[in-house]
Amino acid sequence: MTELKIEMSTAASSTPNRTAEREAFLEEYQRNMSRLCVASEGFIALHELLSSDATRDVHLSDSRREGLALVLKLLGDEAMAAWSSLPCAFELQGLLQGGRHE
């Protein structure tokens, strides 16, 4: 049997791995865009529910109105958190041109 030896450098690379950096950036971007889509779907569902004929005669108690307000606040908070996590235009431009996005 033949032995195979592979030498590996223990020194850390001083140049940043652009491909890995881009992949991490794009994964984070995709995650935040997904959060925005989910929050948007929640707002659309609530709009459809509240604007339909079936709910026109439904009167909400104070506690249910507060519950609905909380759901809307949570959806709004999630959307704002996702928006604030997305990169600015200059960061995207830097990524597309091969530069750093930070």
Short mmCIF file of C-alpha atoms in Angstrom, two decimals:
data_model
loop_
_atom_site.label_atom_id
_atom_site.label_comp_id
_atom_site.label_asym_id
_atom_site.label_seq_id
_atom_site.Cartn_x
_atom_site.Cartn_y
_atom_site.Cartn_z
CA MET A 1 0.00 0.00 0.00
CA THR A 2 1.30 3.44 -0.91
CA GLU A 3 1.20 6.27 1.59
CA LEU A 4 -0.13 9.57 0.41
CA LYS A 5 1.10 12.67 2.20
CA ILE A 6 -0.49 16.04 1.70
CA GLU A 7 1.19 19.02 3.22
CA MET A 8 -1.10 21.72 4.43
CA SER A 9 -0.04 25.21 5.30
CA THR A 10 -0.75 26.16 8.87
CA ALA A 11 -0.34 29.84 8.15
CA ALA A 12 -3.55 31.77 7.65
CA SER A 13 -3.97 33.36 4.29
CA SER A 14 -3.48 37.10 4.41
CA THR A 15 -5.68 37.75 1.37
CA PRO A 16 -9.43 37.56 1.91
CA ASN A 17 -11.27 34.80 0.14
CA ARG A 18 -13.51 36.83 -2.17
CA THR A 19 -15.62 33.85 -3.19
CA ALA A 20 -16.40 32.86 0.41
CA GLU A 21 -17.05 36.50 1.28
CA ARG A 22 -19.46 36.84 -1.64
CA GLU A 23 -21.24 33.60 -0.75
CA ALA A 24 -21.73 34.67 2.87
CA PHE A 25 -22.97 38.07 1.73
CA LEU A 26 -25.45 36.54 -0.72
CA GLU A 27 -26.74 34.03 1.86
CA GLU A 28 -27.41 36.86 4.32
CA TYR A 29 -29.07 38.91 1.59
CA GLN A 30 -31.30 35.97 0.63
CA ARG A 31 -32.25 35.36 4.26
CA ASN A 32 -33.30 38.98 4.78
CA MET A 33 -35.21 39.12 1.49
CA SER A 34 -37.08 35.99 2.58
CA ARG A 35 -37.96 37.71 5.87
CA LEU A 36 -39.35 40.65 3.93
CA CYS A 37 -41.43 38.38 1.69
CA VAL A 38 -42.93 36.57 4.68
CA ALA A 39 -43.78 39.84 6.44
CA SER A 40 -45.33 41.17 3.22
CA GLU A 41 -47.45 38.05 2.87
CA GLY A 42 -48.68 38.59 6.43
CA PHE A 43 -49.71 42.15 5.65
CA ILE A 44 -51.46 41.02 2.46
CA ALA A 45 -53.32 38.26 4.31
CA LEU A 46 -54.52 40.69 6.98
CA HIS A 47 -55.58 43.18 4.33
CA GLU A 48 -57.58 40.51 2.47
CA LEU A 49 -59.18 39.35 5.70
CA LEU A 50 -60.17 42.82 6.84
CA SER A 51 -61.38 44.01 3.44
CA SER A 52 -63.54 40.98 2.65
CA ASP A 53 -67.31 40.95 2.91
CA ALA A 54 -67.17 38.16 5.50
CA THR A 55 -65.56 40.41 8.11
CA ARG A 56 -67.52 43.61 7.50
CA ASP A 57 -70.01 42.81 10.26
CA VAL A 58 -67.43 41.44 12.69
CA HIS A 59 -66.92 43.73 15.65
CA LEU A 60 -63.74 43.27 17.63
CA SER A 61 -63.58 43.52 21.38
CA ASP A 62 -60.90 45.74 22.85
CA SER A 63 -58.67 42.77 23.67
CA ARG A 64 -59.00 41.35 20.15
CA ARG A 65 -58.30 44.76 18.64
CA GLU A 66 -55.18 44.96 20.81
CA GLY A 67 -54.19 41.46 19.67
CA LEU A 68 -54.59 42.43 16.02
CA ALA A 69 -52.59 45.61 16.63
CA LEU A 70 -49.82 43.50 18.18
CA VAL A 71 -49.73 41.18 15.15
CA LEU A 72 -49.42 44.19 12.86
CA LYS A 73 -46.67 45.64 15.05
CA LEU A 74 -44.74 42.35 14.99
CA LEU A 75 -45.04 42.14 11.21
CA GLY A 76 -43.89 45.75 10.91
CA ASP A 77 -40.97 45.18 13.28
CA GLU A 78 -39.89 42.10 11.29
CA ALA A 79 -40.09 44.00 8.00
CA MET A 80 -38.09 46.93 9.40
CA ALA A 81 -35.44 44.61 10.86
CA ALA A 82 -35.09 42.85 7.52
CA TRP A 83 -34.88 46.15 5.61
CA SER A 84 -32.22 47.50 7.95
CA SER A 85 -30.17 44.32 7.49
CA LEU A 86 -30.06 44.67 3.70
CA PRO A 87 -27.00 46.33 2.15
CA CYS A 88 -26.99 49.83 0.77
CA ALA A 89 -26.61 50.41 -2.96
CA PHE A 90 -22.90 51.26 -2.68
CA GLU A 91 -22.27 47.98 -0.83
CA LEU A 92 -23.97 46.03 -3.61
CA GLN A 93 -21.98 47.94 -6.19
CA GLY A 94 -18.75 47.10 -4.38
CA LEU A 95 -19.67 43.43 -4.27
CA LEU A 96 -20.54 43.32 -7.95
CA GLN A 97 -17.28 45.04 -8.85
CA GLY A 98 -15.30 42.51 -6.79
CA GLY A 99 -14.51 44.78 -3.90
CA ARG A 100 -15.37 44.47 -0.27
CA HIS A 101 -18.97 45.10 0.74
CA GLU A 102 -18.29 46.27 4.26
#
